[in-house]
Amino acid sequence: MTDDKTLMQAAQRARENSYSPYSHFRVGAALLTKSGKIYTGCNIENAAFSATVCAERTAFFKAVSEGERDFEALAIVGGKEGETADFCAPCGVCRQVIAEFCPENFRILLGNGEKFQAYTLETLLPFSFTKTNL
Ligand code: THU
């Protein structure tokens, strides 16, 4: 069984692969499936800036493309190059992608690997627009 701290540490390790030569802001994410597997991701930037993808979406797209649909929790670690922020919140687009696959009570762990706090998706994305609205 993967505990929260282990998931945060996986996010921290994934951050080491961040490709962020433009922003110098490095992010790692670790996504735990209900079956106990961890899919990690980092942000991958591009000279054409809009082609950049965030760490969270990298993790989700890796998992979903491998057939995963049921998720337990997501851990995120980020910050400027050379330092780790106490807290790196997911961007709005990533929150929307999370909402596509996860319920309102889905747990999102934000922190620096040592200290972190769990939030629900509903807290981070209230009044969300999802498939239930279509
Ligand atoms: N970034 C993420 O990977 N996740 C977030 O939640 C916030 C932002 C990345 C995108 C870009 O490569 C860099 O951080 C600066 O925005």
mmCIF file of N, CA, C and O in Angstrom, residues 30-123:
data_model
loop_
_atom_site.group_PDB
_atom_site.id
_atom_site.type_symbol
_atom_site.label_atom_id
_atom_site.label_comp_id
_atom_site.label_asym_id
_atom_site.label_seq_id
_atom_site.Cartn_x
_atom_site.Cartn_y
_atom_site.Cartn_z
ATOM 1 N N ALA A 30 2.923 12.722 -9.118
ATOM 2 C CA ALA A 30 2.810 11.268 -8.999
ATOM 3 C C ALA A 30 1.341 10.928 -8.785
ATOM 4 O O ALA A 30 0.689 11.459 -7.880
ATOM 5 N N LEU A 31 0.839 10.070 -9.648
ATOM 6 C CA LEU A 31 -0.584 9.715 -9.664
ATOM 7 C C LEU A 31 -0.732 8.257 -9.256
ATOM 8 O O LEU A 31 -0.170 7.360 -9.889
ATOM 9 N N LEU A 32 -1.473 8.038 -8.182
ATOM 10 C CA LEU A 32 -1.681 6.682 -7.665
ATOM 11 C C LEU A 32 -3.002 6.138 -8.188
ATOM 12 O O LEU A 32 -4.055 6.785 -8.049
ATOM 13 N N THR A 33 -2.962 4.945 -8.786
ATOM 14 C CA THR A 33 -4.197 4.310 -9.253
ATOM 15 C C THR A 33 -4.816 3.502 -8.110
ATOM 16 O O THR A 33 -4.142 3.155 -7.142
ATOM 17 N N LYS A 34 -6.092 3.178 -8.265
ATOM 18 C CA LYS A 34 -6.759 2.371 -7.234
ATOM 19 C C LYS A 34 -6.128 0.991 -7.137
ATOM 20 O O LYS A 34 -6.175 0.350 -6.091
ATOM 21 N N SER A 35 -5.510 0.542 -8.235
ATOM 22 C CA SER A 35 -4.868 -0.784 -8.209
ATOM 23 C C SER A 35 -3.475 -0.728 -7.573
ATOM 24 O O SER A 35 -2.801 -1.737 -7.457
ATOM 25 N N GLY A 36 -3.035 0.486 -7.185
ATOM 26 C CA GLY A 36 -1.781 0.605 -6.449
ATOM 27 C C GLY A 36 -0.566 0.957 -7.285
ATOM 28 O O GLY A 36 0.556 0.994 -6.776
ATOM 29 N N LYS A 37 -0.792 1.257 -8.583
ATOM 30 C CA LYS A 37 0.324 1.633 -9.446
ATOM 31 C C LYS A 37 0.549 3.147 -9.398
ATOM 32 O O LYS A 37 -0.405 3.907 -9.230
ATOM 33 N N ILE A 38 1.794 3.560 -9.577
ATOM 34 C CA ILE A 38 2.094 5.002 -9.601
ATOM 35 C C ILE A 38 2.562 5.395 -11.006
ATOM 36 O O ILE A 38 3.476 4.775 -11.550
ATOM 37 N N TYR A 39 1.929 6.421 -11.565
ATOM 38 C CA TYR A 39 2.373 7.020 -12.833
ATOM 39 C C TYR A 39 2.924 8.404 -12.499
ATOM 40 O O TYR A 39 2.233 9.204 -11.861
ATOM 41 N N THR A 40 4.133 8.658 -12.923
ATOM 42 C CA THR A 40 4.736 9.952 -12.620
ATOM 43 C C THR A 40 4.749 10.841 -13.860
ATOM 44 O O THR A 40 4.598 10.363 -14.992
ATOM 45 N N GLY A 41 4.968 12.128 -13.631
ATOM 46 C CA GLY A 41 5.080 13.064 -14.748
ATOM 47 C C GLY A 41 5.887 14.273 -14.329
ATOM 48 O O GLY A 41 6.041 14.558 -13.141
ATOM 49 N N CYS A 42 6.431 14.964 -15.344
ATOM 50 C CA CYS A 42 7.123 16.232 -15.083
ATOM 51 C C CYS A 42 6.647 17.221 -16.135
ATOM 52 O O CYS A 42 6.021 16.834 -17.124
ATOM 53 N N ASN A 43 6.926 18.503 -15.910
ATOM 54 C CA ASN A 43 6.585 19.469 -16.954
ATOM 55 C C ASN A 43 7.611 19.392 -18.079
ATOM 56 O O ASN A 43 8.810 19.186 -17.854
ATOM 57 N N ILE A 44 7.097 19.518 -19.296
ATOM 58 C CA ILE A 44 7.933 19.411 -20.493
ATOM 59 C C ILE A 44 7.651 20.640 -21.350
ATOM 60 O O ILE A 44 6.552 20.775 -21.914
ATOM 61 N N GLU A 45 8.615 21.546 -21.391
ATOM 62 C CA GLU A 45 8.398 22.816 -22.086
ATOM 63 C C GLU A 45 8.806 22.727 -23.549
ATOM 64 O O GLU A 45 9.404 21.731 -23.998
ATOM 65 N N ASN A 46 8.460 23.776 -24.285
ATOM 66 C CA ASN A 46 8.725 23.800 -25.715
ATOM 67 C C ASN A 46 9.035 25.225 -26.150
ATOM 68 O O ASN A 46 8.463 26.179 -25.592
ATOM 69 N N ALA A 47 9.894 25.359 -27.158
ATOM 70 C CA ALA A 47 10.242 26.680 -27.683
ATOM 71 C C ALA A 47 9.001 27.412 -28.184
ATOM 72 O O ALA A 47 8.928 28.639 -28.109
ATOM 73 N N ALA A 48 8.040 26.666 -28.691
ATOM 74 C CA ALA A 48 6.717 27.232 -28.980
ATOM 75 C C ALA A 48 5.916 27.046 -27.691
ATOM 76 O O ALA A 48 5.398 25.964 -27.418
ATOM 77 N N PHE A 49 5.877 28.085 -26.882
ATOM 78 C CA PHE A 49 5.477 27.938 -25.476
ATOM 79 C C PHE A 49 4.173 27.182 -25.256
ATOM 80 O O PHE A 49 4.030 26.449 -24.286
ATOM 81 N N SER A 50 3.209 27.376 -26.160
ATOM 82 C CA SER A 50 1.895 26.768 -25.919
ATOM 83 C C SER A 50 1.923 25.250 -26.025
ATOM 84 O O SER A 50 0.983 24.578 -25.612
ATOM 85 N N ALA A 51 3.006 24.713 -26.560
ATOM 86 C CA ALA A 51 3.130 23.248 -26.649
ATOM 87 C C ALA A 51 3.617 22.626 -25.336
ATOM 88 O O ALA A 51 3.705 21.400 -25.214
ATOM 89 N N THR A 52 3.900 23.480 -24.367
ATOM 90 C CA THR A 52 4.338 22.984 -23.045
ATOM 91 C C THR A 52 3.228 22.176 -22.391
ATOM 92 O O THR A 52 2.049 22.506 -22.515
ATOM 93 N N VAL A 53 3.643 21.112 -21.689
ATOM 94 C CA VAL A 53 2.651 20.351 -20.916
ATOM 95 C C VAL A 53 3.093 20.301 -19.454
ATOM 96 O O VAL A 53 4.279 20.185 -19.153
ATOM 97 N N CYS A 54 2.119 20.413 -18.575
ATOM 98 C CA CYS A 54 2.395 20.406 -17.127
ATOM 99 C C CYS A 54 2.674 18.981 -16.634
ATOM 100 O O CYS A 54 2.272 17.989 -17.262
ATOM 101 N N ALA A 55 3.291 18.915 -15.465
ATOM 102 C CA ALA A 55 3.621 17.631 -14.848
ATOM 103 C C ALA A 55 2.372 16.780 -14.591
ATOM 104 O O ALA A 55 2.371 15.562 -14.825
ATOM 105 N N GLU A 56 1.322 17.430 -14.125
ATOM 106 C CA GLU A 56 0.105 16.704 -13.758
ATOM 107 C C GLU A 56 -0.520 16.046 -14.982
ATOM 108 O O GLU A 56 -0.956 14.892 -14.946
ATOM 109 N N ARG A 57 -0.585 16.816 -16.070
ATOM 110 C CA ARG A 57 -1.183 16.238 -17.281
ATOM 111 C C ARG A 57 -0.294 15.151 -17.866
ATOM 112 O O ARG A 57 -0.788 14.160 -18.412
ATOM 113 N N THR A 58 1.009 15.308 -17.765
ATOM 114 C CA THR A 58 1.893 14.231 -18.228
ATOM 115 C C THR A 58 1.546 12.939 -17.483
ATOM 116 O O THR A 58 1.396 11.869 -18.099
ATOM 117 N N ALA A 59 1.394 13.032 -16.176
ATOM 118 C CA ALA A 59 1.090 11.838 -15.371
ATOM 119 C C ALA A 59 -0.273 11.247 -15.760
ATOM 120 O O ALA A 59 -0.401 10.028 -15.958
ATOM 121 N N PHE A 60 -1.284 12.107 -15.876
ATOM 122 C CA PHE A 60 -2.617 11.604 -16.240
ATOM 123 C C PHE A 60 -2.622 10.986 -17.634
ATOM 124 O O PHE A 60 -3.214 9.931 -17.852
ATOM 125 N N PHE A 61 -1.963 11.634 -18.575
ATOM 126 C CA PHE A 61 -2.019 11.128 -19.945
ATOM 127 C C PHE A 61 -1.234 9.822 -20.079
ATOM 128 O O PHE A 61 -1.625 8.930 -20.838
ATOM 129 N N LYS A 62 -0.156 9.712 -19.322
ATOM 130 C CA LYS A 62 0.561 8.426 -19.314
ATOM 131 C C LYS A 62 -0.359 7.327 -18.790
ATOM 132 O O LYS A 62 -0.469 6.250 -19.371
ATOM 133 N N ALA A 63 -1.027 7.601 -17.693
ATOM 134 C CA ALA A 63 -1.871 6.584 -17.051
ATOM 135 C C ALA A 63 -3.067 6.218 -17.931
ATOM 136 O O ALA A 63 -3.335 5.024 -18.166
ATOM 137 N N VAL A 64 -3.759 7.238 -18.414
ATOM 138 C CA VAL A 64 -4.965 6.970 -19.206
ATOM 139 C C VAL A 64 -4.602 6.244 -20.497
ATOM 140 O O VAL A 64 -5.304 5.323 -20.930
ATOM 141 N N SER A 65 -3.474 6.601 -21.071
ATOM 142 C CA SER A 65 -3.065 5.937 -22.320
ATOM 143 C C SER A 65 -2.640 4.496 -22.090
ATOM 144 O O SER A 65 -2.539 3.710 -23.036
ATOM 145 N N GLU A 66 -2.420 4.133 -20.839
ATOM 146 C CA GLU A 66 -2.119 2.732 -20.498
ATOM 147 C C GLU A 66 -3.372 2.006 -20.027
ATOM 148 O O GLU A 66 -3.285 0.884 -19.512
ATOM 149 N N GLY A 67 -4.522 2.648 -20.166
ATOM 150 C CA GLY A 67 -5.791 1.981 -19.844
ATOM 151 C C GLY A 67 -6.303 2.230 -18.441
ATOM 152 O O GLY A 67 -7.328 1.680 -18.044
ATOM 153 N N GLU A 68 -5.618 3.057 -17.674
ATOM 154 C CA GLU A 68 -6.055 3.328 -16.304
ATOM 155 C C GLU A 68 -7.210 4.332 -16.312
ATOM 156 O O GLU A 68 -7.213 5.281 -17.092
ATOM 157 N N ARG A 69 -8.175 4.103 -15.406
ATOM 158 C CA ARG A 69 -9.296 5.039 -15.298
ATOM 159 C C ARG A 69 -9.637 5.385 -13.855
ATOM 160 O O ARG A 69 -10.353 6.340 -13.591
ATOM 161 N N ASP A 70 -9.149 4.585 -12.917
ATOM 162 C CA ASP A 70 -9.554 4.743 -11.516
ATOM 163 C C ASP A 70 -8.376 5.200 -10.672
ATOM 164 O O ASP A 70 -7.398 4.464 -10.518
ATOM 165 N N PHE A 71 -8.522 6.384 -10.116
ATOM 166 C CA PHE A 71 -7.392 6.992 -9.422
ATOM 167 C C PHE A 71 -7.695 7.271 -7.956
ATOM 168 O O PHE A 71 -8.830 7.587 -7.581
ATOM 169 N N GLU A 72 -6.634 7.163 -7.171
ATOM 170 C CA GLU A 72 -6.744 7.283 -5.712
ATOM 171 C C GLU A 72 -6.302 8.668 -5.219
ATOM 172 O O GLU A 72 -6.977 9.274 -4.400
ATOM 173 N N ALA A 73 -5.165 9.128 -5.714
ATOM 174 C CA ALA A 73 -4.605 10.397 -5.225
ATOM 175 C C ALA A 73 -3.529 10.901 -6.184
ATOM 176 O O ALA A 73 -2.963 10.124 -6.975
ATOM 177 N N LEU A 74 -3.252 12.208 -6.093
ATOM 178 C CA LEU A 74 -2.222 12.847 -6.916
ATOM 179 C C LEU A 74 -1.335 13.691 -5.998
ATOM 180 O O LEU A 74 -1.853 14.434 -5.158
ATOM 181 N N ALA A 75 -0.023 13.560 -6.157
ATOM 182 C CA ALA A 75 0.916 14.394 -5.385
ATOM 183 C C ALA A 75 1.659 15.315 -6.351
ATOM 184 O O ALA A 75 2.008 14.906 -7.468
ATOM 185 N N ILE A 76 1.886 16.548 -5.921
ATOM 186 C CA ILE A 76 2.554 17.542 -6.775
ATOM 187 C C ILE A 76 3.652 18.242 -5.971
ATOM 188 O O ILE A 76 3.413 18.684 -4.842
ATOM 189 N N VAL A 77 4.835 18.316 -6.588
ATOM 190 C CA VAL A 77 5.948 19.046 -5.967
ATOM 191 C C VAL A 77 6.540 19.971 -7.034
ATOM 192 O O VAL A 77 6.804 19.534 -8.162
ATOM 193 N N GLY A 78 6.757 21.244 -6.694
ATOM 194 C CA GLY A 78 7.300 22.156 -7.698
ATOM 195 C C GLY A 78 8.017 23.329 -7.073
ATOM 196 O O GLY A 78 8.101 23.460 -5.854
ATOM 197 N N GLY A 79 8.534 24.166 -7.951
ATOM 198 C CA GLY A 79 9.203 25.371 -7.484
ATOM 199 C C GLY A 79 10.249 25.804 -8.484
ATOM 200 O O GLY A 79 10.545 25.097 -9.458
ATOM 201 N N LYS A 80 10.804 26.994 -8.241
ATOM 202 C CA LYS A 80 11.853 27.516 -9.115
ATOM 203 C C LYS A 80 13.076 26.615 -9.037
ATOM 204 O O LYS A 80 13.337 26.007 -7.987
ATOM 205 N N GLU A 81 13.803 26.576 -10.140
ATOM 206 C CA GLU A 81 15.037 25.783 -10.200
ATOM 207 C C GLU A 81 15.911 26.079 -8.984
ATOM 208 O O GLU A 81 16.088 27.250 -8.624
ATOM 209 N N GLY A 82 16.410 25.046 -8.350
ATOM 210 C CA GLY A 82 17.319 25.254 -7.222
ATOM 211 C C GLY A 82 16.624 25.401 -5.885
ATOM 212 O O GLY A 82 17.276 25.476 -4.851
ATOM 213 N N GLU A 83 15.315 25.469 -5.907
ATOM 214 C CA GLU A 83 14.586 25.524 -4.639
ATOM 215 C C GLU A 83 13.281 24.735 -4.763
ATOM 216 O O GLU A 83 12.806 24.481 -5.864
ATOM 217 N N THR A 84 12.744 24.337 -3.629
ATOM 218 C CA THR A 84 11.454 23.644 -3.637
ATOM 219 C C THR A 84 10.459 24.518 -2.891
ATOM 220 O O THR A 84 10.678 24.856 -1.732
ATOM 221 N N ALA A 85 9.395 24.896 -3.582
ATOM 222 C CA ALA A 85 8.373 25.719 -2.932
ATOM 223 C C ALA A 85 7.646 24.889 -1.884
ATOM 224 O O ALA A 85 7.600 23.660 -1.971
ATOM 225 N N ASP A 86 7.100 25.575 -0.894
ATOM 226 C CA ASP A 86 6.329 24.863 0.129
ATOM 227 C C ASP A 86 5.069 24.253 -0.470
ATOM 228 O O ASP A 86 4.497 23.315 0.081
ATOM 229 N N PHE A 87 4.686 24.791 -1.624
ATOM 230 C CA PHE A 87 3.353 24.506 -2.137
ATOM 231 C C PHE A 87 3.323 24.860 -3.616
ATOM 232 O O PHE A 87 3.713 25.955 -3.995
ATOM 233 N N CYS A 88 2.923 23.934 -4.463
ATOM 234 C CA CYS A 88 2.775 24.230 -5.889
ATOM 235 C C CYS A 88 1.387 23.787 -6.315
ATOM 236 O O CYS A 88 1.110 22.591 -6.400
ATOM 237 N N ALA A 89 0.528 24.744 -6.554
ATOM 238 C CA ALA A 89 -0.861 24.433 -6.898
ATOM 239 C C ALA A 89 -0.984 24.064 -8.369
ATOM 240 O O ALA A 89 -0.283 24.644 -9.209
ATOM 241 N N PRO A 90 -1.840 23.128 -8.722
ATOM 242 C CA PRO A 90 -2.040 22.787 -10.131
ATOM 243 C C PRO A 90 -2.728 23.921 -10.885
ATOM 244 O O PRO A 90 -3.572 24.624 -10.312
ATOM 245 N N CYS A 91 -2.370 24.106 -12.138
ATOM 246 C CA CYS A 91 -2.991 25.172 -12.945
ATOM 247 C C CYS A 91 -4.442 24.792 -13.262
ATOM 248 O O CYS A 91 -4.873 23.652 -13.071
ATOM 249 N N GLY A 92 -5.167 25.757 -13.783
ATOM 250 C CA GLY A 92 -6.587 25.543 -14.071
ATOM 251 C C GLY A 92 -6.840 24.453 -15.095
ATOM 252 O O GLY A 92 -7.783 23.667 -14.964
ATOM 253 N N VAL A 93 -5.987 24.400 -16.110
ATOM 254 C CA VAL A 93 -6.186 23.376 -17.156
ATOM 255 C C VAL A 93 -5.997 21.986 -16.555
ATOM 256 O O VAL A 93 -6.775 21.066 -16.836
ATOM 257 N N CYS A 94 -4.978 21.836 -15.711
ATOM 258 C CA CYS A 94 -4.754 20.523 -15.073
ATOM 259 C C CYS A 94 -5.909 20.164 -14.148
ATOM 260 O O CYS A 94 -6.326 19.010 -14.083
ATOM 261 N N ARG A 95 -6.455 21.145 -13.437
ATOM 262 C CA ARG A 95 -7.611 20.858 -12.567
ATOM 263 C C ARG A 95 -8.766 20.322 -13.404
ATOM 264 O O ARG A 95 -9.479 19.416 -13.005
ATOM 265 N N GLN A 96 -8.944 20.900 -14.583
ATOM 266 C CA GLN A 96 -10.032 20.441 -15.457
ATOM 267 C C GLN A 96 -9.784 19.018 -15.944
ATOM 268 O O GLN A 96 -10.705 18.204 -16.019
ATOM 269 N N VAL A 97 -8.537 18.693 -16.255
ATOM 270 C CA VAL A 97 -8.203 17.323 -16.698
ATOM 271 C C VAL A 97 -8.428 16.344 -15.548
ATOM 272 O O VAL A 97 -8.992 15.254 -15.747
ATOM 273 N N ILE A 98 -8.045 16.734 -14.347
ATOM 274 C CA ILE A 98 -8.273 15.875 -13.178
ATOM 275 C C ILE A 98 -9.779 15.614 -13.033
ATOM 276 O O ILE A 98 -10.212 14.476 -12.794
ATOM 277 N N ALA A 99 -10.573 16.675 -13.224
ATOM 278 C CA ALA A 99 -12.025 16.560 -13.038
ATOM 279 C C ALA A 99 -12.666 15.636 -14.069
ATOM 280 O O ALA A 99 -13.763 15.113 -13.858
ATOM 281 N N GLU A 100 -11.999 15.429 -15.193
ATOM 282 C CA GLU A 100 -12.531 14.523 -16.214
ATOM 283 C C GLU A 100 -12.533 13.080 -15.713
ATOM 284 O O GLU A 100 -13.399 12.278 -16.074
ATOM 285 N N PHE A 101 -11.557 12.763 -14.868
ATOM 286 C CA PHE A 101 -11.372 11.359 -14.475
ATOM 287 C C PHE A 101 -11.622 11.084 -12.999
ATOM 288 O O PHE A 101 -11.670 9.912 -12.605
ATOM 289 N N CYS A 102 -11.740 12.121 -12.195
ATOM 290 C CA CYS A 102 -11.772 11.898 -10.740
ATOM 291 C C CYS A 102 -12.985 12.565 -10.103
ATOM 292 O O CYS A 102 -13.420 13.628 -10.542
ATOM 293 N N PRO A 103 -13.488 11.958 -9.035
ATOM 294 C CA PRO A 103 -14.638 12.528 -8.341
ATOM 295 C C PRO A 103 -14.251 13.722 -7.468
ATOM 296 O O PRO A 103 -13.062 13.984 -7.258
ATOM 297 N N GLU A 104 -15.269 14.385 -6.954
ATOM 298 C CA GLU A 104 -15.024 15.604 -6.165
ATOM 299 C C GLU A 104 -14.182 15.359 -4.918
ATOM 300 O O GLU A 104 -13.475 16.241 -4.455
ATOM 301 N N ASN A 105 -14.269 14.130 -4.383
ATOM 302 C CA ASN A 105 -13.499 13.855 -3.156
ATOM 303 C C ASN A 105 -12.090 13.313 -3.440
ATOM 304 O O ASN A 105 -11.401 12.885 -2.520
ATOM 305 N N PHE A 106 -11.666 13.356 -4.699
ATOM 306 C CA PHE A 106 -10.309 12.913 -5.070
ATOM 307 C C PHE A 106 -9.285 13.734 -4.304
ATOM 308 O O PHE A 106 -9.387 14.958 -4.195
ATOM 309 N N ARG A 107 -8.266 13.049 -3.781
ATOM 310 C CA ARG A 107 -7.281 13.717 -2.921
ATOM 311 C C ARG A 107 -6.071 14.214 -3.716
ATOM 312 O O ARG A 107 -5.482 13.472 -4.507
ATOM 313 N N ILE A 108 -5.703 15.458 -3.480
ATOM 314 C CA ILE A 108 -4.549 16.077 -4.142
ATOM 315 C C ILE A 108 -3.599 16.569 -3.054
ATOM 316 O O ILE A 108 -3.975 17.398 -2.216
ATOM 317 N N LEU A 109 -2.382 16.034 -3.056
ATOM 318 C CA LEU A 109 -1.401 16.348 -2.019
ATOM 319 C C LEU A 109 -0.460 17.430 -2.524
ATOM 320 O O LEU A 109 0.172 17.267 -3.576
ATOM 321 N N LEU A 110 -0.394 18.537 -1.790
ATOM 322 C CA LEU A 110 0.461 19.656 -2.180
ATOM 323 C C LEU A 110 1.455 19.923 -1.066
ATOM 324 O O LEU A 110 1.075 20.031 0.101
ATOM 325 N N GLY A 111 2.717 20.056 -1.421
ATOM 326 C CA GLY A 111 3.720 20.314 -0.402
ATOM 327 C C GLY A 111 5.102 20.204 -0.990
ATOM 328 O O GLY A 111 5.295 20.319 -2.201
ATOM 329 N N ASN A 112 6.057 19.979 -0.111
ATOM 330 C CA ASN A 112 7.446 19.979 -0.576
ATOM 331 C C ASN A 112 8.134 18.630 -0.396
ATOM 332 O O ASN A 112 9.352 18.540 -0.460
ATOM 333 N N GLY A 113 7.361 17.606 -0.149
ATOM 334 C CA GLY A 113 7.960 16.287 0.014
ATOM 335 C C GLY A 113 8.109 15.922 1.474
ATOM 336 O O GLY A 113 7.848 14.795 1.876
ATOM 337 N N GLU A 114 8.496 16.900 2.263
ATOM 338 C CA GLU A 114 8.610 16.669 3.713
ATOM 339 C C GLU A 114 7.290 17.013 4.397
ATOM 340 O O GLU A 114 6.727 16.224 5.133
ATOM 341 N N LYS A 115 6.828 18.234 4.072
ATOM 342 C CA LYS A 115 5.568 18.692 4.656
ATOM 343 C C LYS A 115 4.571 18.877 3.531
ATOM 344 O O LYS A 115 4.880 19.466 2.496
ATOM 345 N N PHE A 116 3.385 18.359 3.748
ATOM 346 C CA PHE A 116 2.384 18.520 2.703
ATOM 347 C C PHE A 116 0.989 18.465 3.324
ATOM 348 O O PHE A 116 0.815 18.054 4.466
ATOM 349 N N GLN A 117 0.022 18.868 2.507
ATOM 350 C CA GLN A 117 -1.358 18.846 2.975
ATOM 351 C C GLN A 117 -2.242 18.269 1.886
ATOM 352 O O GLN A 117 -1.972 18.475 0.688
ATOM 353 N N ALA A 118 -3.293 17.565 2.274
ATOM 354 C CA ALA A 118 -4.224 16.978 1.306
ATOM 355 C C ALA A 118 -5.420 17.907 1.107
ATOM 356 O O ALA A 118 -5.966 18.452 2.065
ATOM 357 N N TYR A 119 -5.789 18.095 -0.164
ATOM 358 C CA TYR A 119 -6.964 18.884 -0.535
ATOM 359 C C TYR A 119 -7.873 17.986 -1.364
ATOM 360 O O TYR A 119 -7.414 17.004 -1.950
ATOM 361 N N THR A 120 -9.133 18.346 -1.451
ATOM 362 C CA THR A 120 -9.987 17.597 -2.373
ATOM 363 C C THR A 120 -10.074 18.362 -3.696
ATOM 364 O O THR A 120 -9.865 19.583 -3.735
ATOM 365 N N LEU A 121 -10.415 17.616 -4.743
ATOM 366 C CA LEU A 121 -10.607 18.260 -6.045
ATOM 367 C C LEU A 121 -11.692 19.334 -5.944
ATOM 368 O O LEU A 121 -11.564 20.420 -6.516
ATOM 369 N N GLU A 122 -12.728 19.037 -5.173
ATOM 370 C CA GLU A 122 -13.825 20.000 -5.033
ATOM 371 C C GLU A 122 -13.340 21.332 -4.441
ATOM 372 O O GLU A 122 -13.791 22.409 -4.844
ATOM 373 N N THR A 123 -12.392 21.246 -3.516
ATOM 374 C CA THR A 123 -11.841 22.471 -2.920
ATOM 375 C C THR A 123 -11.085 23.283 -3.962
ATOM 376 O O THR A 123 -11.159 24.510 -3.991
#
